[in-house]
Short mmCIF file of N, CA and C and ligand atoms in Angstrom, two decimals:
data_model
loop_
_atom_site.label_atom_id
_atom_site.label_comp_id
_atom_site.label_asym_id
_atom_site.label_seq_id
_atom_site.Cartn_x
_atom_site.Cartn_y
_atom_site.Cartn_z
N MET A 1 -55.33 92.94 60.11
CA MET A 1 -53.92 93.21 59.73
C MET A 1 -53.49 92.25 58.62
N LYS A 2 -53.26 92.75 57.44
CA LYS A 2 -52.81 91.90 56.32
C LYS A 2 -51.31 92.01 56.17
N ARG A 3 -50.66 90.86 56.32
CA ARG A 3 -49.20 90.86 56.22
C ARG A 3 -48.77 89.99 55.04
N GLY A 4 -47.83 90.51 54.25
CA GLY A 4 -47.33 89.74 53.11
C GLY A 4 -45.84 89.50 53.26
N VAL A 5 -45.36 88.39 52.67
CA VAL A 5 -43.94 88.13 52.73
C VAL A 5 -43.37 88.17 51.30
N VAL A 6 -42.28 88.91 51.15
CA VAL A 6 -41.60 89.03 49.84
C VAL A 6 -40.25 88.30 49.96
N PRO A 7 -40.14 87.12 49.34
CA PRO A 7 -38.91 86.36 49.48
C PRO A 7 -37.93 86.58 48.33
N GLY A 8 -36.66 86.30 48.57
CA GLY A 8 -35.66 86.37 47.51
C GLY A 8 -34.29 86.12 48.07
N THR A 9 -33.31 86.08 47.17
CA THR A 9 -31.93 85.90 47.62
C THR A 9 -31.28 87.28 47.83
N PHE A 10 -31.67 88.22 47.00
CA PHE A 10 -31.22 89.63 47.13
C PHE A 10 -29.70 89.73 47.21
N ASP A 11 -29.05 89.14 46.20
CA ASP A 11 -27.57 89.13 46.19
C ASP A 11 -27.01 89.94 45.03
N PRO A 12 -27.07 91.25 45.03
CA PRO A 12 -27.70 92.10 46.03
C PRO A 12 -29.10 92.54 45.57
N LEU A 13 -29.77 93.31 46.45
CA LEU A 13 -31.07 93.92 46.11
C LEU A 13 -30.90 94.83 44.89
N THR A 14 -31.83 94.72 43.93
CA THR A 14 -31.79 95.60 42.75
C THR A 14 -32.96 96.59 42.81
N SER A 15 -32.96 97.54 41.88
CA SER A 15 -34.08 98.50 41.81
C SER A 15 -35.37 97.76 41.46
N GLY A 16 -35.26 96.62 40.74
CA GLY A 16 -36.44 95.81 40.40
C GLY A 16 -37.05 95.19 41.64
N HIS A 17 -36.19 94.62 42.52
CA HIS A 17 -36.67 94.08 43.80
C HIS A 17 -37.35 95.19 44.61
N LEU A 18 -36.65 96.33 44.70
CA LEU A 18 -37.15 97.42 45.54
C LEU A 18 -38.51 97.92 45.05
N ASP A 19 -38.67 97.99 43.73
CA ASP A 19 -39.95 98.42 43.17
C ASP A 19 -41.08 97.47 43.61
N ILE A 20 -40.80 96.17 43.58
CA ILE A 20 -41.83 95.19 44.00
C ILE A 20 -42.13 95.35 45.50
N ILE A 21 -41.09 95.51 46.32
CA ILE A 21 -41.29 95.66 47.78
C ILE A 21 -42.10 96.93 48.07
N GLU A 22 -41.76 98.03 47.40
CA GLU A 22 -42.49 99.29 47.63
C GLU A 22 -43.95 99.17 47.21
N ARG A 23 -44.19 98.53 46.07
CA ARG A 23 -45.58 98.39 45.62
C ARG A 23 -46.35 97.45 46.54
N ALA A 24 -45.69 96.40 47.04
CA ALA A 24 -46.35 95.48 47.99
C ALA A 24 -46.64 96.21 49.30
N SER A 25 -45.71 97.07 49.71
CA SER A 25 -45.88 97.76 51.00
C SER A 25 -47.03 98.77 50.94
N ALA A 26 -47.40 99.20 49.73
CA ALA A 26 -48.55 100.11 49.58
C ALA A 26 -49.87 99.33 49.61
N ILE A 27 -49.81 98.03 49.36
CA ILE A 27 -51.03 97.21 49.32
C ILE A 27 -51.32 96.57 50.68
N PHE A 28 -50.24 96.12 51.36
CA PHE A 28 -50.39 95.39 52.63
C PHE A 28 -50.13 96.31 53.83
N ASP A 29 -50.66 95.91 55.00
CA ASP A 29 -50.39 96.67 56.23
C ASP A 29 -48.92 96.54 56.59
N GLU A 30 -48.42 95.31 56.44
CA GLU A 30 -47.01 95.07 56.78
C GLU A 30 -46.40 94.11 55.78
N ILE A 31 -45.14 94.34 55.47
CA ILE A 31 -44.40 93.45 54.58
C ILE A 31 -43.17 92.92 55.33
N VAL A 32 -43.00 91.60 55.25
CA VAL A 32 -41.78 90.99 55.78
C VAL A 32 -40.97 90.54 54.57
N VAL A 33 -39.77 91.09 54.42
CA VAL A 33 -38.90 90.63 53.34
C VAL A 33 -38.07 89.47 53.88
N GLY A 34 -38.17 88.33 53.23
CA GLY A 34 -37.42 87.14 53.65
C GLY A 34 -36.19 87.00 52.78
N VAL A 35 -35.02 87.05 53.42
CA VAL A 35 -33.77 86.92 52.67
C VAL A 35 -33.28 85.47 52.82
N ALA A 36 -33.32 84.74 51.71
CA ALA A 36 -32.96 83.32 51.74
C ALA A 36 -31.45 83.16 51.82
N LEU A 37 -31.03 82.23 52.66
CA LEU A 37 -29.60 81.95 52.81
C LEU A 37 -28.99 81.54 51.48
N SER A 38 -29.70 80.66 50.75
CA SER A 38 -29.32 80.20 49.39
C SER A 38 -27.84 79.92 49.20
N PRO A 39 -27.25 79.04 49.99
CA PRO A 39 -25.81 78.80 49.83
C PRO A 39 -25.48 78.14 48.50
N GLU A 40 -26.49 77.50 47.88
CA GLU A 40 -26.24 76.74 46.64
C GLU A 40 -26.39 77.58 45.38
N LYS A 41 -27.01 78.78 45.50
CA LYS A 41 -27.36 79.52 44.29
C LYS A 41 -26.14 80.13 43.58
N GLY A 42 -25.97 79.78 42.32
CA GLY A 42 -24.93 80.36 41.45
C GLY A 42 -23.53 80.30 42.06
N GLY A 43 -23.17 79.16 42.66
CA GLY A 43 -21.82 79.01 43.22
C GLY A 43 -21.65 79.74 44.54
N GLY A 44 -22.74 80.10 45.17
CA GLY A 44 -22.70 80.78 46.47
C GLY A 44 -22.87 82.27 46.30
N PRO A 45 -23.62 82.91 47.19
CA PRO A 45 -23.86 84.34 47.09
C PRO A 45 -22.57 85.16 47.25
N LEU A 46 -22.53 86.32 46.62
CA LEU A 46 -21.38 87.22 46.74
C LEU A 46 -21.41 87.90 48.11
N PHE A 47 -22.60 88.33 48.53
CA PHE A 47 -22.75 89.01 49.83
C PHE A 47 -23.20 88.01 50.89
N SER A 48 -22.68 88.18 52.11
CA SER A 48 -23.09 87.30 53.22
C SER A 48 -24.56 87.59 53.54
N ILE A 49 -25.15 86.69 54.29
CA ILE A 49 -26.56 86.86 54.65
C ILE A 49 -26.76 88.16 55.45
N GLY A 50 -25.80 88.46 56.35
CA GLY A 50 -25.91 89.68 57.16
C GLY A 50 -25.83 90.93 56.28
N GLU A 51 -24.94 90.90 55.31
CA GLU A 51 -24.79 92.04 54.39
C GLU A 51 -26.05 92.23 53.55
N ARG A 52 -26.60 91.11 53.05
CA ARG A 52 -27.80 91.21 52.21
C ARG A 52 -28.98 91.76 53.02
N VAL A 53 -29.11 91.28 54.26
CA VAL A 53 -30.19 91.77 55.12
C VAL A 53 -30.03 93.27 55.35
N SER A 54 -28.81 93.73 55.67
CA SER A 54 -28.69 95.17 55.97
C SER A 54 -28.84 96.04 54.73
N LEU A 55 -28.45 95.54 53.56
CA LEU A 55 -28.68 96.32 52.33
C LEU A 55 -30.18 96.48 52.08
N VAL A 56 -30.95 95.41 52.32
CA VAL A 56 -32.41 95.50 52.12
C VAL A 56 -33.02 96.43 53.18
N GLU A 57 -32.54 96.30 54.43
CA GLU A 57 -33.07 97.15 55.51
C GLU A 57 -32.88 98.63 55.19
N ARG A 58 -31.68 98.96 54.77
CA ARG A 58 -31.39 100.36 54.48
C ARG A 58 -32.22 100.88 53.31
N SER A 59 -32.41 100.02 52.30
CA SER A 59 -33.15 100.44 51.09
C SER A 59 -34.65 100.59 51.34
N THR A 60 -35.17 99.91 52.37
CA THR A 60 -36.62 99.90 52.57
C THR A 60 -37.05 100.70 53.81
N ALA A 61 -36.08 101.34 54.48
CA ALA A 61 -36.39 102.07 55.74
C ALA A 61 -37.48 103.12 55.52
N HIS A 62 -37.49 103.75 54.33
CA HIS A 62 -38.46 104.82 54.06
C HIS A 62 -39.90 104.32 53.97
N CYS A 63 -40.09 103.01 53.78
CA CYS A 63 -41.46 102.48 53.62
C CYS A 63 -42.24 102.54 54.94
N GLY A 64 -41.54 102.29 56.05
CA GLY A 64 -42.19 102.41 57.36
C GLY A 64 -42.94 101.16 57.80
N ASN A 65 -43.27 100.25 56.89
CA ASN A 65 -44.00 99.04 57.30
C ASN A 65 -43.32 97.78 56.77
N VAL A 66 -42.01 97.89 56.54
CA VAL A 66 -41.26 96.74 56.00
C VAL A 66 -40.22 96.28 57.02
N SER A 67 -40.24 94.98 57.35
CA SER A 67 -39.17 94.44 58.19
C SER A 67 -38.46 93.35 57.37
N VAL A 68 -37.25 93.04 57.77
CA VAL A 68 -36.42 92.13 56.99
C VAL A 68 -35.93 91.02 57.90
N ARG A 69 -36.03 89.79 57.42
CA ARG A 69 -35.44 88.70 58.22
C ARG A 69 -34.83 87.61 57.32
N PRO A 70 -33.71 87.05 57.79
CA PRO A 70 -33.09 85.97 57.04
C PRO A 70 -33.89 84.68 57.25
N PHE A 71 -33.85 83.77 56.28
CA PHE A 71 -34.50 82.47 56.51
C PHE A 71 -33.78 81.35 55.77
N ASP A 72 -33.89 80.17 56.35
CA ASP A 72 -33.28 78.98 55.76
C ASP A 72 -34.23 77.81 55.95
N THR A 73 -35.51 78.09 55.70
CA THR A 73 -36.55 77.07 55.89
C THR A 73 -37.42 77.06 54.64
N LEU A 74 -38.46 76.25 54.64
CA LEU A 74 -39.44 76.33 53.56
C LEU A 74 -40.09 77.71 53.63
N LEU A 75 -40.42 78.25 52.45
CA LEU A 75 -41.03 79.57 52.40
C LEU A 75 -42.37 79.62 53.15
N VAL A 76 -43.15 78.53 53.04
CA VAL A 76 -44.44 78.53 53.77
C VAL A 76 -44.22 78.59 55.28
N ASN A 77 -43.10 78.01 55.75
CA ASN A 77 -42.81 78.07 57.19
C ASN A 77 -42.43 79.49 57.60
N LEU A 78 -41.69 80.18 56.73
CA LEU A 78 -41.36 81.59 57.02
C LEU A 78 -42.66 82.39 57.10
N ALA A 79 -43.55 82.17 56.12
CA ALA A 79 -44.82 82.92 56.10
C ALA A 79 -45.61 82.64 57.39
N GLU A 80 -45.69 81.37 57.78
CA GLU A 80 -46.42 81.01 59.01
C GLU A 80 -45.79 81.69 60.22
N ASP A 81 -44.45 81.59 60.33
CA ASP A 81 -43.74 82.20 61.47
C ASP A 81 -43.96 83.70 61.53
N ALA A 82 -44.01 84.32 60.34
CA ALA A 82 -44.13 85.78 60.28
C ALA A 82 -45.58 86.23 60.41
N GLY A 83 -46.50 85.26 60.46
CA GLY A 83 -47.93 85.61 60.55
C GLY A 83 -48.44 86.22 59.25
N ALA A 84 -47.85 85.80 58.13
CA ALA A 84 -48.25 86.33 56.82
C ALA A 84 -49.11 85.30 56.09
N SER A 85 -50.17 85.78 55.42
CA SER A 85 -51.04 84.84 54.70
C SER A 85 -50.82 84.90 53.19
N VAL A 86 -49.94 85.80 52.76
CA VAL A 86 -49.71 85.96 51.32
C VAL A 86 -48.22 86.02 51.02
N ILE A 87 -47.80 85.26 49.99
CA ILE A 87 -46.44 85.35 49.47
C ILE A 87 -46.53 86.27 48.25
N VAL A 88 -45.72 87.31 48.24
CA VAL A 88 -45.75 88.26 47.11
C VAL A 88 -44.47 88.13 46.32
N LYS A 89 -44.60 87.90 45.01
CA LYS A 89 -43.41 87.74 44.18
C LYS A 89 -43.48 88.67 42.98
N GLY A 90 -42.30 89.07 42.53
CA GLY A 90 -42.23 89.88 41.31
C GLY A 90 -42.18 88.94 40.13
N LEU A 91 -42.80 89.31 39.04
CA LEU A 91 -42.78 88.47 37.84
C LEU A 91 -42.20 89.26 36.68
N ARG A 92 -41.07 88.73 36.18
CA ARG A 92 -40.43 89.41 35.03
C ARG A 92 -40.90 88.79 33.72
N ALA A 93 -40.04 88.76 32.72
CA ALA A 93 -40.39 88.22 31.41
C ALA A 93 -40.86 86.77 31.54
N VAL A 94 -41.38 86.23 30.47
CA VAL A 94 -41.97 84.88 30.48
C VAL A 94 -41.10 83.81 31.13
N THR A 95 -39.80 83.99 31.10
CA THR A 95 -38.88 82.99 31.66
C THR A 95 -39.13 82.73 33.15
N ASP A 96 -39.59 83.73 33.90
CA ASP A 96 -39.89 83.55 35.33
C ASP A 96 -41.12 82.68 35.52
N PHE A 97 -42.00 82.70 34.51
CA PHE A 97 -43.34 82.17 34.72
C PHE A 97 -43.38 80.70 35.14
N GLU A 98 -42.68 79.85 34.37
CA GLU A 98 -42.77 78.41 34.62
C GLU A 98 -42.27 78.05 36.02
N ARG A 99 -41.10 78.63 36.37
CA ARG A 99 -40.51 78.36 37.68
C ARG A 99 -41.42 78.86 38.81
N GLU A 100 -41.94 80.07 38.63
CA GLU A 100 -42.81 80.66 39.66
C GLU A 100 -44.12 79.88 39.77
N PHE A 101 -44.63 79.43 38.62
CA PHE A 101 -45.89 78.69 38.59
C PHE A 101 -45.71 77.38 39.36
N GLN A 102 -44.55 76.72 39.15
CA GLN A 102 -44.25 75.47 39.84
C GLN A 102 -44.13 75.72 41.34
N MET A 103 -43.39 76.79 41.73
CA MET A 103 -43.21 77.07 43.17
C MET A 103 -44.53 77.41 43.84
N ALA A 104 -45.37 78.18 43.14
CA ALA A 104 -46.67 78.56 43.71
C ALA A 104 -47.51 77.31 43.92
N ALA A 105 -47.47 76.39 42.95
CA ALA A 105 -48.26 75.16 43.06
C ALA A 105 -47.76 74.29 44.22
N LEU A 106 -46.43 74.19 44.36
CA LEU A 106 -45.87 73.38 45.45
C LEU A 106 -46.16 74.01 46.80
N ASN A 107 -46.03 75.32 46.88
CA ASN A 107 -46.32 76.00 48.15
C ASN A 107 -47.79 75.85 48.53
N TRP A 108 -48.65 75.87 47.52
CA TRP A 108 -50.08 75.68 47.77
C TRP A 108 -50.35 74.28 48.31
N ARG A 109 -49.58 73.31 47.76
CA ARG A 109 -49.70 71.91 48.19
C ARG A 109 -49.22 71.78 49.65
N LEU A 110 -48.19 72.55 50.02
CA LEU A 110 -47.64 72.48 51.38
C LEU A 110 -48.55 73.17 52.39
N ASP A 111 -49.15 74.28 51.98
CA ASP A 111 -50.05 75.02 52.88
C ASP A 111 -51.04 75.83 52.05
N SER A 112 -52.25 75.27 51.91
CA SER A 112 -53.23 75.91 51.02
C SER A 112 -53.85 77.17 51.63
N ASP A 113 -53.50 77.49 52.90
CA ASP A 113 -54.01 78.74 53.50
C ASP A 113 -53.17 79.93 53.06
N ILE A 114 -52.01 79.63 52.49
CA ILE A 114 -51.13 80.72 52.07
C ILE A 114 -51.23 80.94 50.56
N GLU A 115 -51.60 82.13 50.20
CA GLU A 115 -51.83 82.50 48.80
C GLU A 115 -50.55 83.08 48.20
N THR A 116 -50.29 82.80 46.91
CA THR A 116 -49.17 83.46 46.24
C THR A 116 -49.73 84.52 45.29
N MET A 117 -49.20 85.72 45.37
CA MET A 117 -49.64 86.82 44.50
C MET A 117 -48.46 87.32 43.69
N PHE A 118 -48.70 87.71 42.45
CA PHE A 118 -47.61 88.22 41.62
C PHE A 118 -47.83 89.68 41.27
N ILE A 119 -46.73 90.42 41.32
CA ILE A 119 -46.76 91.82 40.88
C ILE A 119 -45.86 91.89 39.64
N MET A 120 -46.42 92.40 38.55
CA MET A 120 -45.64 92.46 37.31
C MET A 120 -44.50 93.46 37.42
N ALA A 121 -43.33 93.04 36.93
CA ALA A 121 -42.19 93.96 36.88
C ALA A 121 -42.53 95.11 35.94
N VAL A 122 -42.05 96.30 36.25
CA VAL A 122 -42.23 97.42 35.32
C VAL A 122 -41.30 97.18 34.13
N PRO A 123 -41.69 97.63 32.92
CA PRO A 123 -40.87 97.38 31.72
C PRO A 123 -39.40 97.75 31.92
N GLU A 124 -39.17 98.85 32.63
CA GLU A 124 -37.81 99.33 32.88
C GLU A 124 -36.91 98.28 33.55
N TYR A 125 -37.50 97.47 34.42
CA TYR A 125 -36.71 96.50 35.19
C TYR A 125 -36.98 95.06 34.79
N MET A 126 -37.71 94.89 33.71
CA MET A 126 -38.14 93.56 33.26
C MET A 126 -36.96 92.60 33.07
N TYR A 127 -35.82 93.14 32.61
CA TYR A 127 -34.67 92.27 32.31
C TYR A 127 -33.56 92.41 33.34
N LEU A 128 -33.91 93.02 34.48
CA LEU A 128 -32.90 93.26 35.51
C LEU A 128 -32.84 92.09 36.49
N SER A 129 -31.65 91.59 36.75
CA SER A 129 -31.48 90.54 37.76
C SER A 129 -30.21 90.82 38.55
N SER A 130 -30.13 90.21 39.75
CA SER A 130 -28.93 90.37 40.57
C SER A 130 -27.71 89.84 39.82
N SER A 131 -27.88 88.73 39.10
CA SER A 131 -26.71 88.17 38.42
C SER A 131 -26.24 89.09 37.30
N ALA A 132 -27.16 89.75 36.58
CA ALA A 132 -26.75 90.70 35.53
C ALA A 132 -26.00 91.87 36.15
N VAL A 133 -26.50 92.35 37.29
CA VAL A 133 -25.86 93.48 37.98
C VAL A 133 -24.42 93.11 38.37
N LYS A 134 -24.24 91.90 38.91
CA LYS A 134 -22.89 91.47 39.33
C LYS A 134 -21.97 91.33 38.12
N GLU A 135 -22.51 90.81 37.03
CA GLU A 135 -21.74 90.63 35.80
C GLU A 135 -21.27 92.00 35.26
N ILE A 136 -22.18 92.96 35.24
CA ILE A 136 -21.83 94.31 34.75
C ILE A 136 -20.76 94.92 35.65
N ALA A 137 -20.96 94.83 36.97
CA ALA A 137 -20.02 95.43 37.92
C ALA A 137 -18.65 94.76 37.84
N ARG A 138 -18.63 93.45 37.69
CA ARG A 138 -17.36 92.71 37.59
C ARG A 138 -16.53 93.16 36.41
N HIS A 139 -17.22 93.57 35.34
CA HIS A 139 -16.51 93.98 34.13
C HIS A 139 -16.37 95.49 34.04
N GLY A 140 -16.55 96.14 35.17
CA GLY A 140 -16.29 97.58 35.24
C GLY A 140 -17.38 98.47 34.67
N GLY A 141 -18.55 97.90 34.35
CA GLY A 141 -19.66 98.72 33.82
C GLY A 141 -20.38 99.45 34.95
N SER A 142 -21.18 100.44 34.56
CA SER A 142 -21.91 101.21 35.56
C SER A 142 -23.24 100.55 35.91
N VAL A 143 -23.51 100.43 37.21
CA VAL A 143 -24.79 99.86 37.65
C VAL A 143 -25.69 100.94 38.23
N ARG A 144 -25.34 102.20 38.00
CA ARG A 144 -26.14 103.33 38.49
C ARG A 144 -27.57 103.21 37.96
N GLY A 145 -28.53 103.32 38.85
CA GLY A 145 -29.93 103.24 38.45
C GLY A 145 -30.46 101.81 38.48
N LEU A 146 -29.57 100.83 38.37
CA LEU A 146 -30.02 99.43 38.40
C LEU A 146 -30.14 98.93 39.83
N VAL A 147 -29.41 99.58 40.74
CA VAL A 147 -29.47 99.26 42.17
C VAL A 147 -29.48 100.59 42.93
N PRO A 148 -29.97 100.60 44.19
CA PRO A 148 -29.87 101.84 44.98
C PRO A 148 -28.40 102.26 45.11
N GLU A 149 -28.17 103.55 45.28
CA GLU A 149 -26.82 104.12 45.34
C GLU A 149 -25.90 103.38 46.34
N HIS A 150 -26.41 103.15 47.55
CA HIS A 150 -25.55 102.53 48.57
C HIS A 150 -25.26 101.06 48.25
N VAL A 151 -26.12 100.42 47.46
CA VAL A 151 -25.85 99.04 47.02
C VAL A 151 -24.72 99.07 45.98
N ALA A 152 -24.76 100.06 45.09
CA ALA A 152 -23.69 100.21 44.09
C ALA A 152 -22.35 100.39 44.79
N GLU A 153 -22.35 101.19 45.86
CA GLU A 153 -21.10 101.42 46.62
C GLU A 153 -20.63 100.13 47.30
N ALA A 154 -21.56 99.40 47.89
CA ALA A 154 -21.20 98.13 48.57
C ALA A 154 -20.65 97.14 47.55
N LEU A 155 -21.22 97.14 46.36
CA LEU A 155 -20.79 96.23 45.30
C LEU A 155 -19.35 96.57 44.87
N GLU A 156 -19.10 97.85 44.76
CA GLU A 156 -17.76 98.29 44.35
C GLU A 156 -16.73 97.89 45.41
N ARG A 157 -17.09 98.12 46.69
CA ARG A 157 -16.17 97.76 47.79
C ARG A 157 -15.92 96.25 47.80
N LYS A 158 -16.99 95.49 47.63
CA LYS A 158 -16.89 94.03 47.68
C LYS A 158 -16.00 93.51 46.56
N LEU A 159 -16.20 94.04 45.35
CA LEU A 159 -15.42 93.55 44.21
C LEU A 159 -13.96 94.00 44.31
N ASN A 160 -13.74 95.20 44.85
CA ASN A 160 -12.35 95.67 45.03
C ASN A 160 -11.61 94.80 46.04
N ALA A 161 -12.33 94.42 47.11
CA ALA A 161 -11.72 93.60 48.16
C ALA A 161 -11.36 92.22 47.63
N ALA A 162 -12.15 91.76 46.65
CA ALA A 162 -11.92 90.40 46.11
C ALA A 162 -10.79 90.38 45.07
N ARG A 163 -10.36 91.58 44.61
CA ARG A 163 -9.35 91.63 43.54
C ARG A 163 -7.94 91.42 44.02
P1 ADP B 1 -32.74 87.22 41.15
O1 ADP B 1 -33.68 86.40 40.32
O2 ADP B 1 -32.48 88.59 40.60
O3 ADP B 1 -31.49 86.50 41.59
P2 ADP B 1 -34.13 86.71 43.60
O4 ADP B 1 -33.89 85.26 43.58
O5 ADP B 1 -33.68 87.45 44.81
O6 ADP B 1 -33.49 87.55 42.45
O7 ADP B 1 -35.63 87.01 43.25
C1 ADP B 1 -36.62 87.14 44.19
C2 ADP B 1 -37.92 87.59 43.58
O8 ADP B 1 -37.75 88.88 43.01
C3 ADP B 1 -38.47 86.71 42.47
O9 ADP B 1 -39.87 86.64 42.62
C4 ADP B 1 -38.14 87.46 41.22
O10 ADP B 1 -39.05 87.18 40.17
C5 ADP B 1 -38.26 88.89 41.70
N1 ADP B 1 -37.47 89.80 40.90
C6 ADP B 1 -36.15 89.74 40.69
N2 ADP B 1 -35.75 90.76 39.88
C7 ADP B 1 -36.87 91.47 39.58
C8 ADP B 1 -37.14 92.62 38.77
N3 ADP B 1 -36.16 93.20 38.07
N4 ADP B 1 -38.40 93.08 38.71
C9 ADP B 1 -39.38 92.44 39.39
N5 ADP B 1 -39.21 91.36 40.16
C10 ADP B 1 -37.98 90.86 40.25
#
């Protein structure tokens, strides 16, 4: 049984994240998506941890071998707890590389039994990020196609509630 863990903040999940999770789920027997609490990221996440987990759950239900869990520990500890031997990450334009290379090296130093694997972003989503999606939505732009439909609706509700 090969299990992989796909970590992220997913504030919110984008079509780019989903593409990586779907491709990983076709390679591994089971995928555990780890949703990081990340209270410090970008002035605090827009969506609560519970909301982020349920948006990912709903978006990945069709895969059949994906489970989702929140975490607030070292990533290698999440992988160990989940019984996963591989960390799977999406890699976008060159800007991701240095940060990801550093994290992979540190994680290897923490637990060399856990391998980090990268899946290249498709060109269509290469420049897509959660922060870009939030920026577009905040300024009234359309995020259709950049996130799953129900994520776009949740984003609209969240931003309306904050106004
Ligand atoms: P973001 O960088 O959008 O805030 P996360 O911190 O949740 O997202 O990122 C988690 C992982 O998802 C990282 O490995 C990141 O490189 C990957 N990722 C994010 N957006 C994309 C995308 N558009 N295509 C492929 N991988 C992505």
